[in-house]
mmCIF file of C-alpha atoms in Angstrom:
data_model
loop_
_atom_site.group_PDB
_atom_site.id
_atom_site.type_symbol
_atom_site.label_atom_id
_atom_site.label_comp_id
_atom_site.label_asym_id
_atom_site.label_seq_id
_atom_site.Cartn_x
_atom_site.Cartn_y
_atom_site.Cartn_z
ATOM 1 C CA MET A 10 87.959 -3.836 -1.299
ATOM 2 C CA VAL A 11 90.561 -4.338 1.457
ATOM 3 C CA ILE A 12 89.740 -2.984 4.870
ATOM 4 C CA GLU A 13 92.691 -0.988 6.208
ATOM 5 C CA SER A 14 91.900 -1.401 9.858
ATOM 6 C CA LEU A 15 89.696 -3.483 12.090
ATOM 7 C CA PRO A 16 86.219 -2.293 13.025
ATOM 8 C CA ARG A 17 86.252 -0.049 16.041
ATOM 9 C CA ASN A 18 84.751 -2.602 18.440
ATOM 10 C CA MET A 19 87.112 -5.388 17.286
ATOM 11 C CA SER A 20 90.089 -3.036 17.443
ATOM 12 C CA PHE A 21 89.163 -2.056 20.993
ATOM 13 C CA PHE A 22 88.699 -5.717 21.965
ATOM 14 C CA SER A 23 92.088 -6.628 20.480
ATOM 15 C CA PHE A 24 93.776 -3.722 22.267
ATOM 16 C CA SER A 25 92.129 -4.605 25.594
ATOM 17 C CA SER A 26 93.067 -8.269 25.258
ATOM 18 C CA ASN A 27 96.687 -7.421 24.453
ATOM 19 C CA PHE A 28 96.828 -4.870 27.261
ATOM 20 C CA LEU A 29 95.523 -7.350 29.852
ATOM 21 C CA SER A 30 97.939 -9.987 28.592
ATOM 22 C CA CYS A 31 100.772 -7.483 28.885
ATOM 23 C CA ILE A 32 99.798 -6.674 32.476
ATOM 24 C CA SER A 33 99.691 -10.381 33.345
ATOM 25 C CA CYS A 34 103.148 -10.890 31.861
ATOM 26 C CA PHE A 35 104.491 -7.859 33.753
ATOM 27 C CA VAL A 36 103.050 -9.033 37.098
ATOM 28 C CA LEU A 37 104.527 -12.511 36.659
ATOM 29 C CA VAL A 38 107.973 -11.090 35.888
ATOM 30 C CA CYS A 39 107.848 -8.733 38.894
ATOM 31 C CA LEU A 40 106.791 -11.503 41.276
ATOM 32 C CA THR A 41 109.584 -13.729 39.988
ATOM 33 C CA LYS A 42 112.180 -11.023 40.545
ATOM 34 C CA LEU A 43 110.876 -10.211 44.022
ATOM 35 C CA ALA A 44 110.859 -13.854 45.042
ATOM 36 C CA ALA A 45 114.395 -14.396 43.766
ATOM 37 C CA SER A 46 115.929 -11.302 45.287
ATOM 38 C CA GLN A 47 116.773 -10.415 48.853
ATOM 39 C CA ASP A 48 115.968 -7.082 50.384
ATOM 40 C CA ASP A 49 118.662 -4.433 50.838
ATOM 41 C CA CYS A 50 119.017 -5.022 54.567
ATOM 42 C CA ARG A 51 120.469 -8.520 54.559
ATOM 43 C CA HIS A 52 122.679 -10.785 52.514
ATOM 44 C CA THR A 53 123.263 -14.517 52.600
ATOM 45 C CA PHE A 54 126.786 -15.606 51.657
ATOM 46 C CA SER A 55 127.724 -18.813 49.872
ATOM 47 C CA ASN A 56 128.744 -20.430 53.172
ATOM 48 C CA GLY A 57 125.254 -19.871 54.590
ATOM 49 C CA SER A 58 126.144 -17.065 56.988
ATOM 50 C CA VAL A 59 124.009 -13.930 57.024
ATOM 51 C CA ILE A 60 124.829 -10.261 57.476
ATOM 52 C CA ASP A 61 121.628 -8.516 58.579
ATOM 53 C CA LEU A 62 121.560 -4.719 58.883
ATOM 54 C CA THR A 63 117.804 -4.393 59.399
ATOM 55 C CA SER A 64 118.045 -3.159 62.993
ATOM 56 C CA LEU A 65 120.486 -0.401 61.970
ATOM 57 C CA GLY A 66 118.119 1.344 59.572
ATOM 58 C CA TYR A 67 115.340 3.875 59.948
ATOM 59 C CA HIS A 68 112.445 3.828 57.513
ATOM 60 C CA ASN A 69 112.444 6.886 55.205
ATOM 61 C CA ASP A 70 115.102 8.609 57.296
ATOM 62 C CA PRO A 71 118.912 8.332 57.368
ATOM 63 C CA ARG A 72 120.464 6.712 60.444
ATOM 64 C CA TRP A 73 123.348 9.199 60.262
ATOM 65 C CA LYS A 74 122.746 12.795 59.163
ATOM 66 C CA ASN A 75 125.159 15.523 58.050
ATOM 67 C CA ILE A 76 128.314 13.692 59.133
ATOM 68 C CA LYS A 77 131.532 15.565 58.427
ATOM 69 C CA PRO A 78 134.180 13.536 56.595
ATOM 70 C CA VAL A 79 137.766 12.996 57.721
ATOM 71 C CA LEU A 80 139.069 14.346 54.409
ATOM 72 C CA PRO A 81 138.691 18.139 54.207
ATOM 73 C CA ALA A 82 135.683 19.095 52.108
ATOM 74 C CA ASN A 83 132.737 21.460 52.025
ATOM 75 C CA PHE A 84 130.332 18.537 52.123
ATOM 76 C CA THR A 85 128.605 16.400 54.711
ATOM 77 C CA TYR A 86 127.123 12.928 54.319
ATOM 78 C CA SER A 87 123.886 11.240 55.291
ATOM 79 C CA TYR A 88 123.685 7.452 55.307
ATOM 80 C CA SER A 89 121.211 4.636 55.850
ATOM 81 C CA PRO A 90 122.581 1.064 55.772
ATOM 82 C CA CYS A 91 119.530 -0.496 54.158
ATOM 83 C CA PHE A 92 116.296 1.509 54.015
ATOM 84 C CA LYS A 93 116.264 4.280 51.433
ATOM 85 C CA PHE A 94 115.466 7.903 52.247
ATOM 86 C CA SER A 95 114.904 11.198 50.451
ATOM 87 C CA ILE A 96 116.486 14.489 51.432
ATOM 88 C CA GLY A 97 116.780 17.591 49.274
ATOM 89 C CA LYS A 98 117.519 16.509 45.695
ATOM 90 C CA CYS A 99 118.552 13.030 46.832
ATOM 91 C CA GLU A 100 115.560 10.758 46.250
ATOM 92 C CA ASN A 101 115.358 7.107 47.325
ATOM 93 C CA VAL A 102 119.039 6.815 48.209
ATOM 94 C CA ASN A 103 121.204 5.128 50.826
ATOM 95 C CA VAL A 104 124.001 7.701 50.716
ATOM 96 C CA CYS A 105 123.723 11.432 50.049
ATOM 97 C CA GLN A 106 126.490 14.033 49.768
ATOM 98 C CA ILE A 107 125.334 17.518 50.774
ATOM 99 C CA SER A 108 127.157 20.814 50.277
ATOM 100 C CA ALA A 109 127.686 23.134 53.220
ATOM 101 C CA ASN A 110 125.287 25.709 51.769
ATOM 102 C CA LYS A 111 122.597 23.015 51.250
ATOM 103 C CA GLU A 112 122.393 23.830 47.540
ATOM 104 C CA GLU A 113 124.083 20.724 46.124
ATOM 105 C CA TYR A 114 122.887 17.178 46.720
ATOM 106 C CA TYR A 115 124.506 14.126 45.165
ATOM 107 C CA ASN A 116 123.207 10.576 45.153
ATOM 108 C CA CYS A 117 126.242 8.533 46.214
ATOM 109 C CA GLY A 118 124.546 5.150 46.272
ATOM 110 C CA ASN A 119 121.102 3.585 46.001
ATOM 111 C CA LYS A 120 121.837 -0.019 45.012
ATOM 112 C CA ILE A 121 123.774 -2.287 47.345
ATOM 113 C CA PHE A 122 126.140 -5.185 46.751
ATOM 114 C CA PHE A 123 128.020 -7.158 49.394
ATOM 115 C CA ASP A 124 131.600 -8.423 49.157
ATOM 116 C CA GLY A 125 133.229 -10.917 51.493
ATOM 117 C CA ASN A 126 132.755 -14.477 52.631
ATOM 118 C CA GLY A 127 130.514 -13.705 55.599
ATOM 119 C CA ASN A 128 132.980 -14.856 58.233
ATOM 120 C CA ASN A 129 133.379 -12.711 61.325
ATOM 121 C CA GLY A 130 135.774 -9.952 60.390
ATOM 122 C CA THR A 131 135.467 -7.492 57.518
ATOM 123 C CA THR A 132 132.728 -7.283 54.904
ATOM 124 C CA PHE A 133 132.179 -4.595 52.287
ATOM 125 C CA ALA A 134 128.833 -3.042 51.365
ATOM 126 C CA ARG A 135 129.067 -1.219 48.057
ATOM 127 C CA TYR A 136 126.414 1.304 47.077
ATOM 128 C CA ILE A 137 126.362 2.304 43.410
ATOM 129 C CA THR A 138 124.435 4.700 41.172
ATOM 130 C CA VAL A 139 123.735 5.068 37.460
ATOM 131 C CA GLU A 140 125.963 8.182 37.505
ATOM 132 C CA ASP A 141 128.995 5.974 38.322
ATOM 133 C CA ARG A 142 129.195 7.250 41.884
ATOM 134 C CA GLU A 143 130.090 4.528 44.368
ATOM 135 C CA THR A 144 130.297 4.404 48.143
ATOM 136 C CA THR A 145 132.188 1.573 49.825
ATOM 137 C CA VAL A 146 131.237 0.966 53.451
ATOM 138 C CA THR A 147 133.638 -1.288 55.328
ATOM 139 C CA LEU A 148 131.608 -3.320 57.828
ATOM 140 C CA ILE A 149 133.763 -4.078 60.870
ATOM 141 C CA CYS A 150 132.558 -6.902 63.097
ATOM 142 C CA SER A 151 132.553 -5.401 66.580
ATOM 143 C CA PRO A 152 130.402 -7.333 69.113
ATOM 144 C CA ALA A 153 131.003 -4.646 71.752
ATOM 145 C CA ASP A 154 129.417 -1.942 69.583
ATOM 146 C CA VAL A 155 125.760 -2.459 70.422
ATOM 147 C CA VAL A 156 125.248 1.134 69.285
ATOM 148 C CA PRO A 157 126.828 1.323 65.811
ATOM 149 C CA ARG A 158 129.586 3.812 65.012
ATOM 150 C CA LEU A 159 130.193 5.371 61.612
ATOM 151 C CA ASN A 160 133.417 6.989 60.405
ATOM 152 C CA VAL A 161 133.122 8.882 57.125
ATOM 153 C CA THR A 162 136.371 9.146 55.203
ATOM 154 C CA GLY A 163 134.805 11.117 52.369
ATOM 155 C CA GLU A 164 135.571 11.350 48.656
ATOM 156 C CA VAL A 165 138.788 9.366 48.231
ATOM 157 C CA SER A 166 138.820 9.846 44.448
ATOM 158 C CA THR A 167 136.464 11.323 41.863
ATOM 159 C CA LYS A 168 132.938 10.008 42.578
ATOM 160 C CA LYS A 169 134.347 7.350 44.922
ATOM 161 C CA TYR A 170 133.475 7.550 48.614
ATOM 162 C CA SER A 171 134.528 5.599 51.682
ATOM 163 C CA MET A 172 133.008 4.942 55.118
ATOM 164 C CA THR A 173 133.609 2.508 57.967
ATOM 165 C CA LEU A 174 130.815 1.062 60.096
ATOM 166 C CA PHE A 175 131.552 -0.605 63.441
ATOM 167 C CA SER A 176 128.698 -2.762 64.714
ATOM 168 C CA ARG A 177 127.798 -6.116 66.173
ATOM 169 C CA CYS A 178 125.453 -6.440 63.191
ATOM 170 C CA ALA A 179 128.508 -6.513 60.917
ATOM 171 C CA CYS A 180 129.252 -9.930 62.434
ATOM 172 C CA ALA A 181 127.865 -12.924 60.580
ATOM 173 C CA ASP A 182 124.590 -14.214 62.076
ATOM 174 C CA LEU A 183 124.857 -12.019 65.191
ATOM 175 C CA CYS A 184 121.936 -9.770 64.241
ATOM 176 C CA ARG A 185 120.155 -12.285 62.074
ATOM 177 C CA GLU A 186 116.406 -11.702 62.075
ATOM 178 C CA ASN A 187 113.998 -14.384 60.948
ATOM 179 C CA HIS A 188 111.821 -12.112 58.879
ATOM 180 C CA LEU A 189 110.308 -12.609 55.462
ATOM 181 C CA SER A 190 111.379 -10.441 52.569
ATOM 182 C CA THR A 191 108.860 -8.461 50.551
ATOM 183 C CA GLY A 192 109.118 -10.982 47.731
ATOM 184 C CA SER A 193 108.421 -13.910 50.072
ATOM 185 C CA VAL A 194 105.324 -12.198 51.491
ATOM 186 C CA LEU A 195 103.977 -11.474 47.997
ATOM 187 C CA VAL A 196 104.565 -15.051 46.861
ATOM 188 C CA ILE A 197 102.783 -16.414 49.963
ATOM 189 C CA LEU A 198 99.816 -14.092 49.382
ATOM 190 C CA LEU A 199 99.749 -15.085 45.714
ATOM 191 C CA MET A 200 99.713 -18.807 46.555
ATOM 192 C CA ILE A 201 96.926 -18.308 49.105
ATOM 193 C CA GLY A 202 94.901 -16.359 46.553
ATOM 194 C CA VAL A 203 95.421 -18.979 43.840
ATOM 195 C CA SER A 204 94.455 -21.777 46.247
ATOM 196 C CA LEU A 205 91.239 -20.017 47.289
ATOM 197 C CA TYR A 206 90.447 -19.226 43.658
ATOM 198 C CA LEU A 207 90.808 -22.875 42.613
ATOM 199 C CA VAL A 208 89.029 -24.445 45.602
ATOM 200 C CA LEU A 209 86.076 -22.054 45.632
ATOM 201 C CA GLY A 210 85.870 -22.083 41.824
ATOM 202 C CA ILE A 211 85.799 -25.890 41.653
ATOM 203 C CA ILE A 212 83.094 -26.065 44.336
ATOM 204 C CA HIS A 213 81.031 -23.442 42.519
ATOM 205 C CA SER A 214 81.407 -25.167 39.113
ATOM 206 C CA SER A 215 80.469 -28.537 40.586
ATOM 207 C CA LEU A 216 77.399 -27.372 42.516
ATOM 208 C CA THR A 217 75.932 -24.845 40.079
ATOM 209 C CA ARG A 218 76.837 -26.300 36.656
ATOM 210 C CA GLY A 219 77.476 -29.933 37.422
ATOM 211 C CA ALA A 220 80.860 -29.652 35.711
ATOM 212 C CA HIS A 221 83.295 -32.560 35.507
ATOM 213 C CA GLY A 222 86.991 -33.004 34.709
ATOM 214 C CA TRP A 223 88.764 -29.954 33.279
ATOM 215 C CA GLU A 224 85.518 -28.003 33.283
ATOM 216 C CA LEU A 225 85.715 -27.879 37.077
ATOM 217 C CA ILE A 226 88.612 -25.412 36.822
ATOM 218 C CA PRO A 227 87.187 -21.866 36.952
ATOM 219 C CA HIS A 228 87.553 -20.018 33.656
ATOM 220 C CA HIS A 229 89.273 -23.083 32.181
ATOM 221 C CA GLU A 230 88.969 -21.725 28.633
ATOM 222 C CA PHE A 231 90.871 -18.585 29.617
ATOM 223 C CA TRP A 232 93.667 -20.555 31.320
ATOM 224 C CA ALA A 233 93.957 -22.851 28.312
ATOM 225 C CA ASP A 234 94.599 -19.775 26.165
ATOM 226 C CA PHE A 235 96.727 -17.969 28.778
ATOM 227 C CA PRO A 236 100.175 -18.917 27.337
ATOM 228 C CA LEU A 237 99.113 -17.571 23.957
ATOM 229 C CA LEU A 238 97.715 -14.425 25.577
ATOM 230 C CA VAL A 239 101.020 -13.816 27.374
ATOM 231 C CA LYS A 240 102.857 -14.280 24.082
ATOM 232 C CA ASP A 241 100.498 -11.830 22.357
ATOM 233 C CA GLY A 242 100.971 -9.361 25.203
ATOM 234 C CA CYS A 243 104.767 -9.488 24.918
ATOM 235 C CA VAL A 244 104.563 -9.059 21.130
ATOM 236 C CA PHE A 245 102.146 -6.163 21.693
ATOM 237 C CA VAL A 246 104.667 -4.411 23.973
ATOM 238 C CA MET A 247 107.583 -5.046 21.603
ATOM 239 C CA SER A 248 105.561 -3.484 18.775
ATOM 240 C CA GLY A 249 105.143 -0.258 20.741
ATOM 241 C CA CYS A 250 101.629 -1.047 22.034
ATOM 242 C CA LYS A 251 100.112 -0.593 18.579
ATOM 243 C CA PRO A 252 97.108 -2.781 17.646
ATOM 244 C CA GLU A 253 97.429 -4.923 14.535
ATOM 245 C CA THR A 254 95.746 -3.710 11.357
ATOM 246 C CA ALA A 255 93.956 -5.913 8.853
ATOM 247 C CA TYR A 256 96.928 -5.583 6.468
ATOM 248 C CA GLU A 257 99.318 -6.958 9.078
ATOM 249 C CA ARG A 258 96.998 -9.877 9.787
ATOM 250 C CA ILE A 259 96.880 -10.705 6.059
#
């Protein structure tokens, strides 16, 4: 007689193991992406110069609110150079277009890309959305503008918007802040945690169990199997998070 599925306890164990492996894989991928990426407030160009807009942004609130555009329209615009905000139906955005009657809200950009070589002069910050809306902000290097100025041109073509920002922070390296990105902080905390885990684990294994060699590494059997667990976790996700049956194993 062929058993169609695993016993309940073994099925639960297999599901739990695959789920934990999946979580481990997901955390590793997220940390890698965070470490490799820069935050939305600054950009390093190929020549090493840095445009840093950190000091121009407010957390969870637009720096400029309800600005009327130069082009005639029944809309106003709210904008934050780097930190995202939510207002009305615009959630986690950098640019929001708002109708005069406050009934229509359009996300005009929530993902930023920089264009230019980073030299003092003109740089472009482009904010895009999944709805194909795009806002191009021309960053004008203006050392005299300690307080930034924003000119909103408006909707220059369908779903395409234009603004001009005058600021000393649009100049390469002039507002450069030596701060760590979120990814860098997470990587540092991860390395500290791993170091403490290894050092304290080795001391504990040596003093309490008299372990030697590879056995000094805490949970060494788990780490030896970890690559296979990650593989199983990825396969588990690709299969729709369904546990294997006895038939599939055969």
